[in-house]
PDB file of C-alpha atoms in Angstrom:
ATOM      1  CA  UNK A   1     116.839  83.762  -9.151  1.00  0.00           C
ATOM      2  CA  UNK A   2     115.216  81.498 -11.708  1.00  0.00           C
ATOM      3  CA  UNK A   3     114.381  84.348 -14.078  1.00  0.00           C
ATOM      4  CA  UNK A   4     117.910  85.754 -13.746  1.00  0.00           C
ATOM      5  CA  UNK A   5     119.289  82.314 -14.686  1.00  0.00           C
ATOM      6  CA  UNK A   6     117.630  82.493 -18.112  1.00  0.00           C
ATOM      7  CA  UNK A   7     120.309  83.485 -20.656  1.00  0.00           C
ATOM      8  CA  UNK A   8     120.060  87.202 -21.399  1.00  0.00           C
ATOM      9  CA  UNK A   9     119.837  86.554 -25.154  1.00  0.00           C
ATOM     10  CA  UNK A  10     116.449  84.867 -24.497  1.00  0.00           C
ATOM     11  CA  UNK A  11     114.889  87.605 -22.372  1.00  0.00           C
ATOM     12  CA  UNK A  12     113.336  89.338 -25.377  1.00  0.00           C
ATOM     13  CA  UNK A  13     111.615  86.072 -26.350  1.00  0.00           C
ATOM     14  CA  UNK A  14     109.734  85.940 -23.056  1.00  0.00           C
ATOM     15  CA  UNK A  15     106.176  87.073 -23.719  1.00  0.00           C
ATOM     16  CA  UNK A  16     104.078  85.443 -21.035  1.00  0.00           C
ATOM     17  CA  UNK A  17     104.654  83.866 -17.670  1.00  0.00           C
ATOM     18  CA  UNK A  18     102.020  81.425 -16.500  1.00  0.00           C
ATOM     19  CA  UNK A  19     101.637  81.037 -12.757  1.00  0.00           C
ATOM     20  CA  UNK A  20      99.233  80.272  -9.965  1.00  0.00           C
ATOM     21  CA  UNK A  21      97.792  83.019  -7.779  1.00  0.00           C
ATOM     22  CA  UNK A  22     100.675  83.384  -5.386  1.00  0.00           C
ATOM     23  CA  UNK A  23     101.884  86.959  -5.116  1.00  0.00           C
ATOM     24  CA  UNK A  24     105.464  85.818  -4.564  1.00  0.00           C
ATOM     25  CA  UNK A  25     105.610  84.495  -8.116  1.00  0.00           C
ATOM     26  CA  UNK A  26     103.789  87.374  -9.757  1.00  0.00           C
ATOM     27  CA  UNK A  27     105.834  89.938  -7.849  1.00  0.00           C
ATOM     28  CA  UNK A  28     109.075  88.202  -8.880  1.00  0.00           C
ATOM     29  CA  UNK A  29     108.059  88.449 -12.539  1.00  0.00           C
ATOM     30  CA  UNK A  30     107.047  92.098 -12.187  1.00  0.00           C
ATOM     31  CA  UNK A  31     110.291  92.984 -10.385  1.00  0.00           C
ATOM     32  CA  UNK A  32     112.383  91.114 -12.959  1.00  0.00           C
ATOM     33  CA  UNK A  33     110.695  92.966 -15.834  1.00  0.00           C
ATOM     34  CA  UNK A  34     111.079  96.317 -14.043  1.00  0.00           C
ATOM     35  CA  UNK A  35     114.800  95.685 -13.529  1.00  0.00           C
ATOM     36  CA  UNK A  36     115.321  94.800 -17.209  1.00  0.00           C
ATOM     37  CA  UNK A  37     113.735  97.251 -19.660  1.00  0.00           C
ATOM     38  CA  UNK A  38     114.306  94.841 -22.550  1.00  0.00           C
ATOM     39  CA  UNK A  39     111.935  92.358 -20.899  1.00  0.00           C
ATOM     40  CA  UNK A  40     108.225  92.716 -21.604  1.00  0.00           C
ATOM     41  CA  UNK A  41     106.181  89.928 -20.029  1.00  0.00           C
ATOM     42  CA  UNK A  42     102.530  89.424 -19.251  1.00  0.00           C
ATOM     43  CA  UNK A  43     101.537  87.432 -16.171  1.00  0.00           C
ATOM     44  CA  UNK A  44      98.869  84.832 -16.903  1.00  0.00           C
ATOM     45  CA  UNK A  45      97.096  83.084 -14.050  1.00  0.00           C
ATOM     46  CA  UNK A  46      96.758  79.532 -15.229  1.00  0.00           C
ATOM     47  CA  UNK A  47      93.325  78.109 -15.864  1.00  0.00           C
ATOM     48  CA  UNK A  48      93.962  75.046 -13.702  1.00  0.00           C
ATOM     49  CA  UNK A  49      94.332  77.091 -10.523  1.00  0.00           C
ATOM     50  CA  UNK A  50      91.338  79.268 -11.339  1.00  0.00           C
ATOM     51  CA  UNK A  51      89.179  76.177 -11.929  1.00  0.00           C
ATOM     52  CA  UNK A  52      90.518  74.513  -8.801  1.00  0.00           C
ATOM     53  CA  UNK A  53      89.357  77.547  -6.811  1.00  0.00           C
ATOM     54  CA  UNK A  54      85.790  77.752  -8.082  1.00  0.00           C
ATOM     55  CA  UNK A  55      85.279  73.991  -8.232  1.00  0.00           C
ATOM     56  CA  UNK A  56      86.302  73.749  -4.585  1.00  0.00           C
ATOM     57  CA  UNK A  57      83.388  76.068  -3.722  1.00  0.00           C
ATOM     58  CA  UNK A  58      80.895  73.569  -5.139  1.00  0.00           C
ATOM     59  CA  UNK A  59      82.651  70.643  -3.477  1.00  0.00           C
ATOM     60  CA  UNK A  60      82.454  72.295  -0.045  1.00  0.00           C
ATOM     61  CA  UNK A  61      78.750  72.956  -0.548  1.00  0.00           C
ATOM     62  CA  UNK A  62      78.275  69.327  -1.634  1.00  0.00           C
ATOM     63  CA  UNK A  63      79.841  68.140   1.625  1.00  0.00           C
ATOM     64  CA  UNK A  64      77.628  70.461   3.708  1.00  0.00           C
ATOM     65  CA  UNK A  65      74.486  69.461   1.848  1.00  0.00           C
ATOM     66  CA  UNK A  66      75.232  65.738   2.049  1.00  0.00           C
ATOM     67  CA  UNK A  67      75.740  66.024   5.817  1.00  0.00           C
ATOM     68  CA  UNK A  68      72.437  67.910   6.107  1.00  0.00           C
ATOM     69  CA  UNK A  69      70.580  65.466   3.897  1.00  0.00           C
ATOM     70  CA  UNK A  70      71.934  62.437   5.749  1.00  0.00           C
ATOM     71  CA  UNK A  71      70.209  63.786   8.868  1.00  0.00           C
ATOM     72  CA  UNK A  72      66.979  64.814   7.133  1.00  0.00           C
ATOM     73  CA  UNK A  73      66.286  62.051   4.607  1.00  0.00           C
ATOM     74  CA  UNK A  74      65.196  58.493   5.133  1.00  0.00           C
ATOM     75  CA  UNK A  75      67.803  55.806   4.508  1.00  0.00           C
ATOM     76  CA  UNK A  76      66.122  54.921   1.205  1.00  0.00           C
ATOM     77  CA  UNK A  77      66.080  58.529   0.036  1.00  0.00           C
ATOM     78  CA  UNK A  78      69.681  59.073   1.057  1.00  0.00           C
ATOM     79  CA  UNK A  79      70.714  55.896  -0.755  1.00  0.00           C
ATOM     80  CA  UNK A  80      69.487  57.484  -3.999  1.00  0.00           C
ATOM     81  CA  UNK A  81      72.099  60.222  -3.715  1.00  0.00           C
ATOM     82  CA  UNK A  82      75.015  58.294  -2.262  1.00  0.00           C
ATOM     83  CA  UNK A  83      78.047  58.230  -4.494  1.00  0.00           C
ATOM     84  CA  UNK A  84      77.660  61.740  -5.919  1.00  0.00           C
ATOM     85  CA  UNK A  85      81.268  62.742  -5.238  1.00  0.00           C
ATOM     86  CA  UNK A  86      82.625  61.925  -8.683  1.00  0.00           C
ATOM     87  CA  UNK A  87      79.552  62.796 -10.750  1.00  0.00           C
ATOM     88  CA  UNK A  88      79.334  66.277  -9.237  1.00  0.00           C
ATOM     89  CA  UNK A  89      83.010  66.852  -9.933  1.00  0.00           C
ATOM     90  CA  UNK A  90      82.534  66.059 -13.618  1.00  0.00           C
ATOM     91  CA  UNK A  91      81.508  68.517 -16.276  1.00  0.00           C
ATOM     92  CA  UNK A  92      77.869  67.978 -17.194  1.00  0.00           C
ATOM     93  CA  UNK A  93      78.782  66.988 -20.771  1.00  0.00           C
ATOM     94  CA  UNK A  94      80.845  64.079 -19.432  1.00  0.00           C
ATOM     95  CA  UNK A  95      78.139  62.532 -17.222  1.00  0.00           C
ATOM     96  CA  UNK A  96      76.655  59.143 -17.954  1.00  0.00           C
ATOM     97  CA  UNK A  97      72.878  58.740 -17.867  1.00  0.00           C
ATOM     98  CA  UNK A  98      73.160  57.050 -14.462  1.00  0.00           C
ATOM     99  CA  UNK A  99      75.288  59.899 -13.088  1.00  0.00           C
ATOM    100  CA  UNK A 100      72.849  62.482 -14.461  1.00  0.00           C
ATOM    101  CA  UNK A 101      69.998  60.683 -12.710  1.00  0.00           C
ATOM    102  CA  UNK A 102      71.903  60.558  -9.428  1.00  0.00           C
ATOM    103  CA  UNK A 103      72.628  64.283  -9.624  1.00  0.00           C
ATOM    104  CA  UNK A 104      68.997  65.037 -10.461  1.00  0.00           C
ATOM    105  CA  UNK A 105      67.944  63.232  -7.268  1.00  0.00           C
ATOM    106  CA  UNK A 106      70.488  65.217  -5.289  1.00  0.00           C
ATOM    107  CA  UNK A 107      69.416  68.507  -6.872  1.00  0.00           C
ATOM    108  CA  UNK A 108      65.763  67.807  -6.019  1.00  0.00           C
ATOM    109  CA  UNK A 109      66.788  67.785  -2.355  1.00  0.00           C
ATOM    110  CA  UNK A 110      69.261  70.648  -2.695  1.00  0.00           C
ATOM    111  CA  UNK A 111      68.311  73.462  -5.086  1.00  0.00           C
ATOM    112  CA  UNK A 112      71.262  75.499  -3.785  1.00  0.00           C
ATOM    113  CA  UNK A 113      73.672  72.795  -4.872  1.00  0.00           C
ATOM    114  CA  UNK A 114      72.016  72.667  -8.288  1.00  0.00           C
ATOM    115  CA  UNK A 115      72.453  76.423  -8.628  1.00  0.00           C
ATOM    116  CA  UNK A 116      76.105  76.237  -7.542  1.00  0.00           C
ATOM    117  CA  UNK A 117      76.740  73.417 -10.032  1.00  0.00           C
ATOM    118  CA  UNK A 118      75.061  75.478 -12.765  1.00  0.00           C
ATOM    119  CA  UNK A 119      77.203  78.507 -11.946  1.00  0.00           C
ATOM    120  CA  UNK A 120      80.316  76.344 -12.022  1.00  0.00           C
ATOM    121  CA  UNK A 121      79.375  74.937 -15.417  1.00  0.00           C
ATOM    122  CA  UNK A 122      78.693  78.445 -16.749  1.00  0.00           C
ATOM    123  CA  UNK A 123      82.112  79.692 -15.693  1.00  0.00           C
ATOM    124  CA  UNK A 124      83.809  76.631 -17.148  1.00  0.00           C
ATOM    125  CA  UNK A 125      82.030  77.248 -20.448  1.00  0.00           C
ATOM    126  CA  UNK A 126      83.388  80.810 -20.566  1.00  0.00           C
ATOM    127  CA  UNK A 127      86.913  79.399 -20.432  1.00  0.00           C
ATOM    128  CA  UNK A 128      86.072  77.151 -23.382  1.00  0.00           C
ATOM    129  CA  UNK A 129      85.169  80.069 -25.651  1.00  0.00           C
ATOM    130  CA  UNK A 130      87.591  81.744 -28.084  1.00  0.00           C
ATOM    131  CA  UNK A 131      87.301  85.183 -26.467  1.00  0.00           C
ATOM    132  CA  UNK A 132      89.435  88.274 -26.426  1.00  0.00           C
ATOM    133  CA  UNK A 133      90.615  89.518 -23.050  1.00  0.00           C
ATOM    134  CA  UNK A 134      87.979  92.257 -23.106  1.00  0.00           C
ATOM    135  CA  UNK A 135      85.179  89.814 -23.956  1.00  0.00           C
ATOM    136  CA  UNK A 136      86.371  87.385 -21.290  1.00  0.00           C
ATOM    137  CA  UNK A 137      86.523  90.130 -18.678  1.00  0.00           C
ATOM    138  CA  UNK A 138      82.998  91.210 -19.584  1.00  0.00           C
ATOM    139  CA  UNK A 139      81.607  87.673 -19.419  1.00  0.00           C
ATOM    140  CA  UNK A 140      83.397  86.750 -16.203  1.00  0.00           C
ATOM    141  CA  UNK A 141      82.284  90.020 -14.603  1.00  0.00           C
ATOM    142  CA  UNK A 142      78.681  89.316 -15.669  1.00  0.00           C
ATOM    143  CA  UNK A 143      78.980  85.823 -14.158  1.00  0.00           C
ATOM    144  CA  UNK A 144      80.409  87.359 -10.980  1.00  0.00           C
ATOM    145  CA  UNK A 145      77.485  89.790 -10.739  1.00  0.00           C
ATOM    146  CA  UNK A 146      74.947  87.013 -11.236  1.00  0.00           C
ATOM    147  CA  UNK A 147      76.553  84.904  -8.515  1.00  0.00           C
ATOM    148  CA  UNK A 148      76.725  87.909  -6.174  1.00  0.00           C
ATOM    149  CA  UNK A 149      73.006  88.556  -6.635  1.00  0.00           C
ATOM    150  CA  UNK A 150      72.146  84.950  -5.772  1.00  0.00           C
ATOM    151  CA  UNK A 151      71.578  83.770  -2.222  1.00  0.00           C
ATOM    152  CA  UNK A 152      74.579  81.445  -2.422  1.00  0.00           C
ATOM    153  CA  UNK A 153      77.549  82.181  -0.215  1.00  0.00           C
ATOM    154  CA  UNK A 154      79.766  79.268  -1.242  1.00  0.00           C
ATOM    155  CA  UNK A 155      81.463  81.383  -3.932  1.00  0.00           C
ATOM    156  CA  UNK A 156      82.163  84.396  -1.702  1.00  0.00           C
ATOM    157  CA  UNK A 157      85.880  83.661  -1.288  1.00  0.00           C
ATOM    158  CA  UNK A 158      86.254  82.986  -5.011  1.00  0.00           C
ATOM    159  CA  UNK A 159      84.461  86.242  -5.877  1.00  0.00           C
ATOM    160  CA  UNK A 160      87.091  88.071  -3.824  1.00  0.00           C
ATOM    161  CA  UNK A 161      89.774  86.150  -5.711  1.00  0.00           C
ATOM    162  CA  UNK A 162      88.235  87.375  -8.963  1.00  0.00           C
ATOM    163  CA  UNK A 163      88.257  90.948  -7.662  1.00  0.00           C
ATOM    164  CA  UNK A 164      91.964  90.637  -6.898  1.00  0.00           C
ATOM    165  CA  UNK A 165      93.164  88.659  -9.919  1.00  0.00           C
ATOM    166  CA  UNK A 166      90.751  89.256 -12.812  1.00  0.00           C
ATOM    167  CA  UNK A 167      93.202  91.206 -14.978  1.00  0.00           C
ATOM    168  CA  UNK A 168      95.779  88.416 -14.793  1.00  0.00           C
ATOM    169  CA  UNK A 169      93.122  85.703 -15.158  1.00  0.00           C
ATOM    170  CA  UNK A 170      91.798  87.145 -18.415  1.00  0.00           C
ATOM    171  CA  UNK A 171      95.338  87.214 -19.789  1.00  0.00           C
ATOM    172  CA  UNK A 172      94.622  83.515 -20.391  1.00  0.00           C
ATOM    173  CA  UNK A 173      92.484  84.550 -23.349  1.00  0.00           C
ATOM    174  CA  UNK A 174      93.980  85.389 -26.732  1.00  0.00           C
ATOM    175  CA  UNK A 175      94.430  89.074 -27.520  1.00  0.00           C
TER     176      UNK A 175
END
């Protein structure tokens, strides 16, 4: 209904539709374009929702690892890593020296979490590059393969998301 409410004289100006990864929205855009030959739109999955998905993978692993470490470490050792919630959610370039040190302590106790954080940072950096769609698809697919070959399972759901949405995700990148 929303798309139909756009004045017909503007339909030809519609080039891209940015959305999250809900099929209801993407299907509505596809159906609208199919019903109106003068409309040519490209569905772009917005970067925010992509990042939210893969960052959540690391956050879930952080929670699991912190629960495990609370049981395994002494109180003094665990105190060194308390308060990692916000530092681990930050991009590495935005960390203070104190936050970097706290994460280093955590990563010494949890190599898997360090690897997951590294993978997250690598994917974020891809989205920062001025890539074509083809280059982005190649780099994201290479990242996906590297993650798949690792022993980590925290990204499994996101890897499936990439399988299902990659073409619309890379529409984020300039032609």
